[in-house]
Tab-separated table of C-alpha atoms and ligand atoms in Angstrom:
chain	number	residue	atom	x	y	z
K	19	MET	CA	-2.537	4.658	22.921
K	20	ARG	CA	-0.744	2.212	20.625
K	21	ASP	CA	-3.127	3.450	17.937
K	22	THR	CA	-2.081	7.019	18.693
K	23	PHE	CA	1.578	6.228	18.123
K	24	ALA	CA	0.874	4.219	14.997
K	25	GLY	CA	-1.379	6.911	13.609
K	26	ALA	CA	1.167	9.613	14.345
K	27	LYS	CA	3.887	7.669	12.611
K	28	ARG	CA	1.860	6.682	9.597
K	29	LEU	CA	0.494	10.151	8.965
K	30	ALA	CA	3.915	11.639	8.605
K	31	TYR	CA	3.894	11.915	4.865
K	32	GLY	CA	2.035	13.281	1.903
K	33	ALA	CA	-0.574	16.005	1.553
K	34	ARG	CA	1.150	17.746	-1.305
K	35	ALA	CA	-2.143	18.965	-2.695
K	36	LEU	CA	-2.810	20.773	0.567
K	37	THR	CA	-0.354	23.423	-0.531
K	38	GLU	CA	-3.154	24.578	-2.795
K	39	GLY	CA	-4.772	26.071	0.250
K	40	GLY	CA	-1.540	27.150	1.942
K	41	TYR	CA	-1.333	27.933	5.639
K	42	GLN	CA	-5.027	28.572	6.043
K	43	SER	CA	-5.877	25.077	4.849
K	44	VAL	CA	-3.598	23.186	7.214
K	45	PRO	CA	-5.872	20.343	8.265
K	46	LYS	CA	-6.769	19.513	11.826
K	47	LEU	CA	-3.466	18.322	13.186
K	48	ALA	CA	-4.569	15.968	15.920
K	49	PHE	CA	-7.562	13.701	16.298
K	50	PRO	CA	-8.447	10.569	18.246
K	51	GLY	CA	-6.069	7.851	17.130
K	52	GLY	CA	-3.549	9.984	15.308
K	53	ALA	CA	-1.699	13.180	14.575
K	54	LEU	CA	-0.641	14.704	11.270
K	55	ILE	CA	3.088	15.209	11.583
K	56	GLY	CA	6.134	15.734	9.452
K	57	CYS	CA	4.051	16.765	6.490
K	58	ASP	CA	6.114	18.792	4.043
K	59	ALA	CA	3.039	20.305	2.515
K	60	GLY	CA	0.590	20.725	5.350
K	61	PHE	CA	3.418	22.736	6.953
K	62	MET	CA	4.779	24.099	3.647
K	63	ASN	CA	6.231	27.529	3.833
K	64	VAL	CA	5.535	28.808	0.314
K	65	PRO	CA	8.141	31.603	0.144
K	66	ARG	CA	10.994	29.474	1.495
K	67	ILE	CA	12.033	25.837	1.201
K	68	LYS	CA	11.709	24.791	4.808
K	69	GLY	CA	9.364	21.825	4.605
K	70	SER	CA	11.928	19.362	5.946
K	71	HIS	CA	12.809	21.522	8.957
K	72	ASN	CA	9.175	21.957	9.824
K	73	ALA	CA	8.449	18.271	9.220
K	74	MET	CA	11.094	17.247	11.736
K	75	LEU	CA	10.091	19.830	14.329
K	76	SER	CA	6.413	18.965	14.049
K	77	GLY	CA	7.311	15.285	14.463
K	78	MET	CA	9.129	16.125	17.693
K	79	PHE	CA	6.106	18.030	19.019
K	80	ALA	CA	3.828	15.111	18.152
K	81	ALA	CA	6.157	12.655	19.879
K	82	GLU	CA	6.278	14.837	23.000
K	83	ALA	CA	2.479	15.100	23.067
K	84	ALA	CA	2.104	11.329	22.592
K	85	ALA	CA	4.690	10.596	25.304
K	86	ALA	CA	2.936	12.949	27.739
K	87	ALA	CA	-0.410	11.293	26.977
K	88	LEU	CA	1.089	7.852	27.555
K	89	ALA	CA	2.683	8.957	30.813
K	90	GLY	CA	-0.719	10.261	31.906
K	91	GLY	CA	-2.379	6.910	31.143
K	92	ARG	CA	-4.582	8.356	28.401
K	93	GLU	CA	-5.993	6.248	25.536
K	94	HIS	CA	-7.882	6.901	22.288
K	95	ASP	CA	-8.304	10.608	22.852
K	96	GLU	CA	-7.104	13.683	21.004
K	97	LEU	CA	-3.552	15.001	21.287
K	98	ALA	CA	-4.809	18.557	21.632
K	99	ASP	CA	-1.563	19.705	23.255
K	100	TYR	CA	0.240	18.922	20.029
K	101	GLU	CA	-1.646	21.493	18.019
K	102	ALA	CA	-1.224	24.152	20.687
K	103	SER	CA	2.523	23.508	20.996
K	104	TRP	CA	2.957	23.583	17.224
K	105	ARG	CA	1.117	26.856	16.826
K	106	SER	CA	3.128	28.592	19.546
K	107	SER	CA	6.438	27.158	18.305
K	108	ALA	CA	8.981	28.446	15.811
K	109	ILE	CA	6.992	26.691	13.042
K	110	GLY	CA	3.756	28.469	13.890
K	111	LYS	CA	5.492	31.838	14.233
K	112	ASP	CA	7.328	31.296	10.967
K	113	LEU	CA	4.186	30.410	9.026
K	114	TRP	CA	2.212	33.247	10.586
K	115	LYS	CA	4.501	35.733	8.854
K	116	VAL	CA	3.698	34.289	5.442
K	117	ARG	CA	0.006	33.606	5.976
K	118	ASN	CA	-0.948	35.985	3.162
K	119	ALA	CA	1.469	34.651	0.556
K	120	LYS	CA	-0.813	32.044	-0.974
K	121	PRO	CA	-4.052	34.079	-0.891
K	122	LEU	CA	-2.215	36.954	-2.618
K	123	TRP	CA	-0.718	34.575	-5.151
K	124	SER	CA	-4.162	33.121	-5.914
K	125	LYS	CA	-5.853	36.516	-6.172
K	126	LEU	CA	-3.191	38.582	-7.961
K	127	GLY	CA	-1.194	36.070	-9.964
K	128	THR	CA	2.397	34.926	-9.781
K	129	PHE	CA	4.329	38.165	-10.201
K	130	VAL	CA	2.221	40.754	-8.373
K	131	GLY	CA	0.949	38.254	-5.801
K	132	ILE	CA	4.381	36.926	-4.867
K	133	ALA	CA	5.946	40.384	-4.813
K	134	LEU	CA	3.232	41.696	-2.483
K	135	GLY	CA	3.421	38.508	-0.416
K	136	GLY	CA	7.162	39.045	0.002
K	137	LEU	CA	6.627	42.638	1.116
K	138	ASP	CA	3.962	41.551	3.581
K	139	MET	CA	6.296	38.852	4.924
K	140	TRP	CA	9.015	41.395	5.662
K	141	CYS	CA	6.525	43.743	7.310
K	142	ASN	CA	5.401	40.878	9.556
K	143	THR	CA	9.020	40.039	10.302
K	144	LEU	CA	9.463	43.628	11.472
K	145	GLY	CA	6.420	43.316	13.694
K	146	PHE	CA	3.541	44.826	11.753
K	147	SER	CA	1.176	43.819	8.951
K	148	LEU	CA	-0.082	45.914	6.056
K	149	LEU	CA	-2.853	43.512	5.149
K	150	GLY	CA	-3.993	41.764	8.317
K	151	THR	CA	-4.973	38.188	7.524
K	152	LEU	CA	-6.360	37.560	4.051
K	153	LYS	CA	-8.717	34.680	3.330
K	154	HIS	CA	-9.067	32.482	0.313
K	155	GLY	CA	-12.808	33.080	0.344
K	156	LYS	CA	-13.862	29.514	-0.353
K	157	PRO	CA	-12.643	26.012	0.417
K	158	ASP	CA	-10.679	23.958	-2.086
K	159	SER	CA	-13.680	21.740	-2.719
K	160	ALA	CA	-15.588	24.754	-4.077
K	161	THR	CA	-12.884	25.722	-6.564
K	162	LEU	CA	-13.432	22.905	-9.041
K	163	LYS	CA	-15.240	23.855	-12.224
K	164	PRO	CA	-17.496	21.497	-14.163
K	165	ALA	CA	-15.572	19.633	-16.859
K	166	SER	CA	-17.693	21.329	-19.527
K	167	GLU	CA	-16.005	24.650	-18.627
K	168	CYS	CA	-12.478	23.288	-18.876
K	169	THR	CA	-10.043	22.240	-21.560
K	170	PRO	CA	-8.122	19.029	-20.853
K	171	ILE	CA	-4.400	19.585	-20.263
K	172	ALA	CA	-2.096	17.370	-22.308
K	173	TYR	CA	0.625	16.449	-19.825
K	174	PRO	CA	3.845	14.919	-21.180
K	175	LYS	CA	4.317	11.272	-20.349
K	176	PRO	CA	6.797	10.423	-17.544
K	177	ASP	CA	10.271	9.958	-19.005
K	178	GLY	CA	11.424	7.462	-16.372
K	179	THR	CA	14.496	9.610	-15.640
K	180	LEU	CA	13.301	12.811	-14.061
K	181	THR	CA	9.582	12.139	-14.021
K	182	PHE	CA	7.864	8.906	-13.070
K	183	ASP	CA	4.432	7.396	-13.252
K	184	ARG	CA	2.281	7.395	-10.165
K	185	LEU	CA	2.347	3.707	-9.406
K	186	SER	CA	6.170	3.623	-9.478
K	187	SER	CA	6.168	6.394	-6.898
K	188	VAL	CA	3.539	4.633	-4.798
K	189	TYR	CA	5.781	1.565	-4.862
K	190	LEU	CA	8.623	3.640	-3.385
K	191	SER	CA	6.366	4.757	-0.549
K	192	ASN	CA	6.145	1.122	0.657
K	193	THR	CA	2.551	1.812	1.555
K	194	ASN	CA	0.782	-1.170	2.985
K	195	HIS	CA	-2.504	-1.949	4.686
K	196	GLU	CA	-3.932	-5.159	6.046
K	197	GLU	CA	-6.420	-6.465	3.495
K	198	ASP	CA	-9.177	-6.953	6.044
K	199	GLN	CA	-8.781	-3.643	7.881
K	200	PRO	CA	-11.839	-1.371	8.267
K	201	VAL	CA	-12.490	0.992	5.358
K	202	HIS	CA	-10.687	4.274	5.947
K	203	LEU	CA	-11.928	6.042	2.784
K	204	ARG	CA	-15.659	6.491	3.201
K	205	VAL	CA	-17.936	7.523	0.352
K	206	ALA	CA	-21.216	8.780	1.788
K	207	ASP	CA	-23.290	8.503	-1.391
K	208	MET	CA	-22.107	6.334	-4.279
K	209	ASN	CA	-24.899	7.589	-6.499
K	210	LEU	CA	-23.769	11.191	-6.018
K	211	GLN	CA	-20.275	10.090	-6.949
K	212	LYS	CA	-21.600	8.995	-10.327
K	213	THR	CA	-24.104	11.790	-10.988
K	214	SER	CA	-21.798	14.613	-9.936
K	215	GLU	CA	-18.154	13.617	-9.459
K	216	TYR	CA	-18.167	11.641	-12.686
K	217	ASP	CA	-20.924	13.101	-14.844
K	218	ILE	CA	-20.273	16.784	-14.056
K	219	PHE	CA	-16.641	16.967	-12.941
K	220	ALA	CA	-15.260	14.072	-15.064
K	221	GLY	CA	-13.902	12.120	-12.112
K	222	PRO	CA	-11.183	14.402	-10.668
K	223	SER	CA	-10.391	11.870	-7.924
K	224	SER	CA	-8.690	9.692	-10.533
K	225	ARG	CA	-6.306	12.625	-11.211
K	226	TYR	CA	-5.760	14.444	-7.927
K	227	CYS	CA	-5.078	11.336	-5.849
K	228	PRO	CA	-1.275	10.962	-5.872
K	229	ALA	CA	-1.504	7.227	-5.299
K	230	GLY	CA	-4.009	6.230	-7.976
K	231	VAL	CA	-6.451	5.027	-5.344
K	232	TYR	CA	-9.553	6.108	-7.241
K	233	GLU	CA	-10.468	4.835	-10.680
K	234	TRP	CA	-13.489	5.025	-12.896
K	235	VAL	CA	-13.647	1.785	-14.860
K	236	GLU	CA	-16.136	0.563	-17.417
K	237	GLU	CA	-18.120	-2.437	-16.250
K	238	ALA	CA	-20.799	-3.763	-18.565
K	239	GLY	CA	-20.854	-0.407	-20.309
K	240	THR	CA	-21.360	1.518	-17.060
K	241	PRO	CA	-18.753	3.615	-15.224
K	242	LYS	CA	-17.930	2.068	-11.881
K	243	PHE	CA	-16.102	3.845	-9.032
K	244	VAL	CA	-13.225	1.674	-7.766
K	245	ILE	CA	-11.279	2.443	-4.570
K	246	ASN	CA	-7.853	0.817	-4.276
K	247	ALA	CA	-7.574	1.741	-0.592
K	248	GLN	CA	-4.453	-0.358	-0.041
K	249	ASN	CA	-2.439	2.198	-2.084
K	250	CYS	CA	-3.481	5.202	0.021
K	251	VAL	CA	-0.577	7.336	1.262
K	252	HIS	CA	-2.850	9.279	3.635
K	253	CYS	CA	-2.421	12.703	2.127
K	254	LYS	CA	-6.102	13.563	2.803
K	255	THR	CA	-6.490	15.338	-0.518
K	256	CYS	CA	-9.707	13.488	-1.345
K	257	ASP	CA	-11.260	14.594	1.926
K	258	ILE	CA	-10.470	18.228	1.087
K	259	LYS	CA	-10.805	18.365	-2.679
K	260	ASP	CA	-13.860	16.252	-3.488
K	261	PRO	CA	-16.325	18.753	-5.018
K	262	ASN	CA	-19.273	17.328	-3.089
K	263	GLN	CA	-17.416	16.634	0.156
K	264	ASN	CA	-18.671	13.101	-0.364
K	265	ILE	CA	-15.407	11.370	0.587
K	266	THR	CA	-14.219	11.241	4.169
K	267	TRP	CA	-10.764	10.067	5.138
K	268	VAL	CA	-10.594	8.577	8.626
K	269	PRO	CA	-7.475	7.445	10.516
K	270	PRO	CA	-6.585	3.973	9.263
K	271	GLU	CA	-6.042	0.979	11.460
K	272	GLY	CA	-2.751	1.268	13.352
K	273	GLY	CA	0.243	0.175	11.310
K	274	GLY	CA	-1.230	0.799	7.855
K	275	GLY	CA	0.134	3.368	5.431
K	276	PRO	CA	3.346	4.570	3.802
K	277	ASN	CA	6.749	3.718	5.174
K	278	TYR	CA	9.748	5.644	3.874
K	279	PRO	CA	12.704	3.777	5.409
K	280	ASN	CA	15.350	6.211	4.214
K	281	MET	CA	13.800	9.418	5.571
J	4	SF4	S1	-7.072	8.156	-1.289
J	4	SF4	FE1	-7.167	10.261	-0.574
J	4	SF4	S2	-5.856	10.298	1.226
J	4	SF4	FE2	-5.343	8.441	0.103
J	4	SF4	S3	-3.641	8.998	-1.240
J	4	SF4	FE3	-5.513	9.296	-2.429
J	4	SF4	S4	-6.104	11.429	-2.160
J	4	SF4	FE4	-4.581	10.907	-0.556
């Protein structure tokens, strides 16, 4: 059960890229050894800025579920009660009202999509829905296009005042893992990583990972996939976004991960 507590604590942060999928892509919230709590994106309420409220409330539900499991003498199992309590709570009810906001935004664009999403939200608040529950239609991993169909975006460099480079931000997360801990980022097929993730999609993992964990480096003239797992902030984006579903994030060894002391 110590692992359960450690996992719950360490998984409290990150997952910003999960907002891409909105409510319908909230990942599995509890699993053996951990619980995803306090995530300001996994629980992001697109129409309103309430991530912090929901992060705190979800953390309380996770703590209650872990405490009940401990009191019952359970070990290494799934905190299934956590997910049920979250979904029936004020957070779940709040997000249910805006479940169509992101699908509408994706399908109809910013202005029409958000306007219709707002209307649907108010209808749900009044107790009825015009649209039922809309779906995205495909998972995030299926939305990536081959690099040959895309034009690179020239992002401005971080100015060090309002915007910062990734490694400076990773430093602030105080993320840490024991060097000899079991691998928690598992690549099923390294060859597929090269022939598809790199050759076809131009290595998106080196861009979507907020912690710079993945790199493609030249070694003897050949691209080599490098995983700096010690930097991982456990956002789970790679598990969701990899175009081949070739990367699996598993709960890390207890105690490893980000640590934001001032939150
Ligand atoms: S390795 Fe994966 S889970 Fe870890 S920070 Fe990067 S994208 Fe997130």
